């Protein structure tokens, strides 16, 4: 545990002089594992990869000899308008190469979509609805031949409060997973973000997934390289990076 904490602190030290904005491992905006009503900038396109500790994956579909294993995913995403985001994700799965050798020869493909019908105002929070790994899941009830390991849908509300130049972000969401083995993440989830006045480009994240807590930091380097590091229950590290480009030619610092 101490080693993992040291790694996170090292990552934090590396990220602090940079600018930041949170992202999910799905490639969409959000917290870490929890969705939010925040959106990426209009025209933003992402291409990235994310390491997923075995504690972050479903309890079915990512087993080897009856044991869960660490994996990773890679994705592309786009925000064509300020009220919609979508992404396409491939999560690697292990399979047998021989009786003695296993490797990441399989992948689980999924698509995610997020819509924000209500933009944040002075007195009202932003409201977003979305779904991860929905695919044909919206047309089936409980077919076992459709994998949908990550399929969930949600509604989220996010409000930012400013005091003394600091920014506090509050997110509350209701989420439901399609498969019963992910039920531990169902129900009310949420998190808090903090952006300090002395360095507004940095943001720290604390969230509750419905089953455990995550803490993390993320950052944007040189407007194009985005990083994220997090710990689940203070002992399971996750981290990722992606290349970001605004297709409309707009320049953002976070």
Tab-separated table of C-alpha atoms in Angstrom:
chain	number	residue	atom	x	y	z
A	1	UNK	CA	0.000	0.000	0.000
A	2	UNK	CA	2.810	2.423	0.853
A	3	UNK	CA	4.427	1.764	-2.514
A	4	UNK	CA	1.161	2.557	-4.325
A	5	UNK	CA	0.685	5.739	-2.311
A	6	UNK	CA	4.238	6.762	-3.132
A	7	UNK	CA	3.557	6.216	-6.828
A	8	UNK	CA	0.421	8.348	-6.674
A	9	UNK	CA	2.240	11.133	-4.828
A	10	UNK	CA	5.007	10.995	-7.414
A	11	UNK	CA	2.441	11.278	-10.166
A	12	UNK	CA	0.820	14.185	-8.353
A	13	UNK	CA	4.144	15.984	-8.102
A	14	UNK	CA	4.709	15.480	-11.803
A	15	UNK	CA	1.252	16.759	-12.708
A	16	UNK	CA	0.983	19.797	-10.471
A	17	UNK	CA	2.759	22.267	-12.765
A	18	UNK	CA	0.407	21.358	-15.579
A	19	UNK	CA	-3.181	22.002	-16.530
A	20	UNK	CA	-5.948	19.498	-15.999
A	21	UNK	CA	-9.420	18.187	-16.671
A	22	UNK	CA	-10.826	14.854	-15.557
A	23	UNK	CA	-11.634	12.010	-17.886
A	24	UNK	CA	-13.065	8.546	-17.567
A	25	UNK	CA	-11.370	5.352	-18.756
A	26	UNK	CA	-14.186	5.243	-21.318
A	27	UNK	CA	-12.660	8.225	-23.109
A	28	UNK	CA	-15.533	10.518	-22.137
A	29	UNK	CA	-15.501	13.398	-19.676
A	30	UNK	CA	-16.358	12.585	-16.083
A	31	UNK	CA	-14.620	11.734	-12.859
A	32	UNK	CA	-12.694	8.437	-12.683
A	33	UNK	CA	-15.196	5.574	-12.541
A	34	UNK	CA	-18.186	7.831	-11.844
A	35	UNK	CA	-19.957	9.728	-14.663
A	36	UNK	CA	-20.617	13.455	-14.372
A	37	UNK	CA	-22.548	16.144	-16.233
A	38	UNK	CA	-19.337	17.883	-17.326
A	39	UNK	CA	-18.517	17.851	-21.030
A	40	UNK	CA	-15.359	18.154	-23.073
A	41	UNK	CA	-14.941	21.193	-25.311
A	42	UNK	CA	-16.760	21.353	-28.621
A	43	UNK	CA	-14.521	19.873	-31.305
A	44	UNK	CA	-12.309	17.895	-28.901
A	45	UNK	CA	-11.072	14.528	-30.174
A	46	UNK	CA	-9.234	11.982	-28.018
A	47	UNK	CA	-7.147	8.898	-28.703
A	48	UNK	CA	-5.799	7.156	-25.619
A	49	UNK	CA	-4.938	4.109	-23.551
A	50	UNK	CA	-5.727	3.309	-19.922
A	51	UNK	CA	-4.352	0.679	-17.523
A	52	UNK	CA	-7.152	-0.992	-15.563
A	53	UNK	CA	-6.398	-2.733	-12.313
A	54	UNK	CA	-8.357	-5.976	-11.930
A	55	UNK	CA	-10.410	-4.265	-9.218
A	56	UNK	CA	-11.877	-1.996	-11.928
A	57	UNK	CA	-13.129	-4.744	-14.261
A	58	UNK	CA	-16.332	-6.839	-14.057
A	59	UNK	CA	-16.236	-10.087	-12.098
A	60	UNK	CA	-17.149	-12.024	-15.253
A	61	UNK	CA	-15.427	-11.991	-18.634
A	62	UNK	CA	-12.012	-11.021	-17.293
A	63	UNK	CA	-10.989	-14.249	-15.558
A	64	UNK	CA	-8.004	-16.493	-16.165
A	65	UNK	CA	-7.947	-19.878	-14.408
A	66	UNK	CA	-10.692	-18.533	-12.171
A	67	UNK	CA	-8.710	-15.419	-11.193
A	68	UNK	CA	-9.158	-11.807	-12.299
A	69	UNK	CA	-6.228	-10.099	-14.019
A	70	UNK	CA	-5.062	-6.561	-14.773
A	71	UNK	CA	-5.760	-5.310	-18.273
A	72	UNK	CA	-5.920	-2.150	-20.368
A	73	UNK	CA	-8.154	-0.466	-22.890
A	74	UNK	CA	-7.681	1.987	-25.741
A	75	UNK	CA	-10.216	4.338	-27.258
A	76	UNK	CA	-11.142	7.180	-29.566
A	77	UNK	CA	-13.752	9.796	-28.683
A	78	UNK	CA	-15.251	12.955	-30.120
A	79	UNK	CA	-17.283	15.924	-28.873
A	80	UNK	CA	-18.866	17.263	-32.105
A	81	UNK	CA	-21.116	19.688	-30.199
A	82	UNK	CA	-20.971	21.004	-26.604
A	83	UNK	CA	-23.958	18.830	-25.633
A	84	UNK	CA	-22.902	15.412	-26.977
A	85	UNK	CA	-19.900	13.064	-26.646
A	86	UNK	CA	-19.324	9.541	-27.908
A	87	UNK	CA	-16.465	7.068	-27.817
A	88	UNK	CA	-15.414	3.643	-29.075
A	89	UNK	CA	-13.402	1.483	-26.653
A	90	UNK	CA	-11.511	-1.815	-26.926
A	91	UNK	CA	-10.701	-3.578	-23.644
A	92	UNK	CA	-8.116	-6.363	-23.927
A	93	UNK	CA	-8.929	-9.869	-22.674
A	94	UNK	CA	-6.595	-12.789	-22.172
A	95	UNK	CA	-6.951	-16.089	-24.006
A	96	UNK	CA	-4.911	-19.253	-24.393
A	97	UNK	CA	-2.026	-19.260	-26.869
A	98	UNK	CA	-1.018	-22.753	-25.680
A	99	UNK	CA	-1.529	-24.851	-22.551
A	100	UNK	CA	1.273	-22.942	-20.822
A	101	UNK	CA	0.936	-19.479	-22.403
A	102	UNK	CA	-1.812	-16.882	-22.140
A	103	UNK	CA	-1.829	-13.489	-23.809
A	104	UNK	CA	-4.093	-10.524	-24.620
A	105	UNK	CA	-5.381	-11.982	-27.875
A	106	UNK	CA	-9.034	-11.035	-27.426
A	107	UNK	CA	-10.799	-7.707	-27.023
A	108	UNK	CA	-14.161	-6.489	-25.814
A	109	UNK	CA	-15.519	-3.697	-28.012
A	110	UNK	CA	-17.911	-1.117	-26.645
A	111	UNK	CA	-19.431	2.259	-27.457
A	112	UNK	CA	-20.372	5.060	-25.073
A	113	UNK	CA	-22.661	8.051	-25.506
A	114	UNK	CA	-23.346	11.090	-23.342
A	115	UNK	CA	-25.905	13.877	-23.807
A	116	UNK	CA	-26.246	17.076	-21.798
A	117	UNK	CA	-29.782	18.517	-22.219
A	118	UNK	CA	-29.317	21.098	-19.436
A	119	UNK	CA	-26.249	23.306	-19.238
A	120	UNK	CA	-24.984	24.496	-15.858
A	121	UNK	CA	-26.332	27.879	-14.825
A	122	UNK	CA	-25.831	30.248	-11.958
A	123	UNK	CA	-28.355	28.461	-9.775
A	124	UNK	CA	-28.916	25.127	-11.491
A	125	UNK	CA	-26.571	22.171	-12.087
A	126	UNK	CA	-25.759	20.707	-15.446
A	127	UNK	CA	-27.741	17.538	-16.183
A	128	UNK	CA	-26.452	14.742	-18.421
A	129	UNK	CA	-27.708	11.307	-19.424
A	130	UNK	CA	-25.597	8.580	-20.952
A	131	UNK	CA	-24.754	4.940	-21.449
A	132	UNK	CA	-21.533	2.950	-21.640
A	133	UNK	CA	-21.128	-0.227	-23.696
A	134	UNK	CA	-24.739	0.055	-24.795
A	135	UNK	CA	-24.464	-1.515	-28.294
A	136	UNK	CA	-27.480	-3.728	-28.839
A	137	UNK	CA	-28.109	-3.755	-25.087
A	138	UNK	CA	-30.874	-1.191	-25.442
A	139	UNK	CA	-32.853	-3.719	-27.502
A	140	UNK	CA	-32.410	-6.849	-25.351
A	141	UNK	CA	-33.575	-7.850	-21.892
A	142	UNK	CA	-31.162	-10.463	-20.571
A	143	UNK	CA	-29.671	-12.371	-23.492
A	144	UNK	CA	-26.633	-14.370	-22.413
A	145	UNK	CA	-25.162	-14.423	-25.927
A	146	UNK	CA	-24.666	-10.643	-25.776
A	147	UNK	CA	-21.630	-9.837	-23.627
A	148	UNK	CA	-22.145	-6.184	-22.643
A	149	UNK	CA	-19.701	-6.554	-19.736
A	150	UNK	CA	-19.665	-2.801	-19.059
A	151	UNK	CA	-23.195	-1.851	-20.133
A	152	UNK	CA	-24.747	0.768	-17.841
A	153	UNK	CA	-26.893	3.848	-18.155
A	154	UNK	CA	-27.043	6.883	-15.893
A	155	UNK	CA	-28.283	10.374	-15.171
A	156	UNK	CA	-25.864	12.821	-13.557
A	157	UNK	CA	-25.955	16.326	-12.119
A	158	UNK	CA	-22.880	18.533	-11.611
A	159	UNK	CA	-22.578	21.972	-10.006
A	160	UNK	CA	-19.466	24.093	-9.479
A	161	UNK	CA	-19.088	26.485	-6.558
A	162	UNK	CA	-16.483	29.251	-6.470
A	163	UNK	CA	-15.030	30.793	-3.320
A	164	UNK	CA	-11.893	32.889	-3.031
A	165	UNK	CA	-10.868	31.886	-6.532
A	166	UNK	CA	-11.103	28.170	-5.671
A	167	UNK	CA	-13.522	25.900	-7.492
A	168	UNK	CA	-15.407	23.032	-5.870
A	169	UNK	CA	-17.226	20.608	-8.181
A	170	UNK	CA	-20.070	18.472	-6.835
A	171	UNK	CA	-21.441	15.504	-8.792
A	172	UNK	CA	-24.322	13.184	-7.959
A	173	UNK	CA	-25.464	10.446	-10.325
A	174	UNK	CA	-27.790	7.479	-10.475
A	175	UNK	CA	-26.364	4.539	-12.421
A	176	UNK	CA	-27.622	1.067	-13.302
A	177	UNK	CA	-25.595	-1.789	-14.789
A	178	UNK	CA	-27.202	-4.309	-17.135
A	179	UNK	CA	-25.433	-7.395	-15.763
A	180	UNK	CA	-26.025	-8.636	-12.223
A	181	UNK	CA	-22.323	-9.211	-11.558
A	182	UNK	CA	-21.849	-5.427	-11.726
A	183	UNK	CA	-24.688	-4.676	-9.305
A	184	UNK	CA	-22.209	-3.472	-6.664
A	185	UNK	CA	-21.864	-0.263	-8.735
A	186	UNK	CA	-25.623	0.368	-9.027
A	187	UNK	CA	-27.517	3.183	-7.377
A	188	UNK	CA	-26.402	6.606	-6.208
A	189	UNK	CA	-22.762	7.463	-6.885
A	190	UNK	CA	-20.912	10.739	-6.809
A	191	UNK	CA	-17.774	12.708	-6.206
A	192	UNK	CA	-16.062	15.981	-5.430
A	193	UNK	CA	-13.397	17.843	-7.402
A	194	UNK	CA	-11.240	20.725	-6.200
A	195	UNK	CA	-9.402	23.307	-8.272
A	196	UNK	CA	-7.200	25.620	-6.120
A	197	UNK	CA	-6.987	29.347	-6.722
A	198	UNK	CA	-3.193	29.351	-6.618
A	199	UNK	CA	-3.085	26.877	-9.497
A	200	UNK	CA	-6.484	26.583	-11.230
A	201	UNK	CA	-5.184	24.243	-13.950
A	202	UNK	CA	-4.864	21.375	-11.444
A	203	UNK	CA	-7.765	19.318	-10.175
A	204	UNK	CA	-8.018	16.601	-7.524
A	205	UNK	CA	-10.848	14.035	-7.496
A	206	UNK	CA	-12.497	12.006	-4.730
A	207	UNK	CA	-15.425	9.763	-5.627
A	208	UNK	CA	-17.655	6.962	-4.353
A	209	UNK	CA	-18.599	4.340	-6.944
A	210	UNK	CA	-21.365	2.663	-4.943
A	211	UNK	CA	-18.935	0.055	-3.626
A	212	UNK	CA	-15.562	1.742	-3.013
A	213	UNK	CA	-13.722	5.072	-2.972
A	214	UNK	CA	-11.276	6.392	-5.566
A	215	UNK	CA	-8.894	9.329	-5.367
A	216	UNK	CA	-7.008	10.734	-8.314
A	217	UNK	CA	-5.446	13.551	-10.291
A	218	UNK	CA	-5.392	14.321	-13.990
A	219	UNK	CA	-3.651	16.876	-16.174
A	220	UNK	CA	-3.208	18.227	-19.670
A	221	UNK	CA	0.337	18.856	-20.914
A	222	UNK	CA	1.018	21.255	-23.789
A	223	UNK	CA	-2.697	21.226	-24.695
A	224	UNK	CA	-2.409	17.760	-26.271
A	225	UNK	CA	-1.161	15.098	-23.832
A	226	UNK	CA	-3.681	14.206	-21.124
A	227	UNK	CA	-2.742	12.064	-18.097
A	228	UNK	CA	-4.673	10.531	-15.224
A	229	UNK	CA	-3.577	8.619	-12.122
A	230	UNK	CA	-5.861	7.172	-9.448
A	231	UNK	CA	-6.066	4.726	-6.564
A	232	UNK	CA	-9.067	2.559	-5.828
A	233	UNK	CA	-9.579	1.991	-2.094
A	234	UNK	CA	-6.070	3.502	-1.666
A	235	UNK	CA	-4.368	0.318	-2.912
A	236	UNK	CA	-5.309	-0.436	-6.545
A	237	UNK	CA	-3.544	1.924	-9.023
A	238	UNK	CA	-4.974	2.909	-12.392
A	239	UNK	CA	-3.457	5.308	-14.894
A	240	UNK	CA	-3.821	6.419	-18.479
A	241	UNK	CA	-2.767	8.870	-21.142
A	242	UNK	CA	-4.223	10.142	-24.372
A	243	UNK	CA	-3.579	12.542	-27.206
A	244	UNK	CA	-6.093	15.381	-27.447
A	245	UNK	CA	-6.736	17.669	-30.406
A	246	UNK	CA	-9.427	20.265	-31.006
A	247	UNK	CA	-10.625	19.777	-34.576
A	248	UNK	CA	-12.004	23.312	-34.679
A	249	UNK	CA	-8.567	24.761	-34.018
A	250	UNK	CA	-9.494	26.187	-30.621
A	251	UNK	CA	-6.877	26.315	-27.859
A	252	UNK	CA	-7.790	25.372	-24.304
A	253	UNK	CA	-5.559	25.172	-21.231
A	254	UNK	CA	-7.707	22.501	-19.501
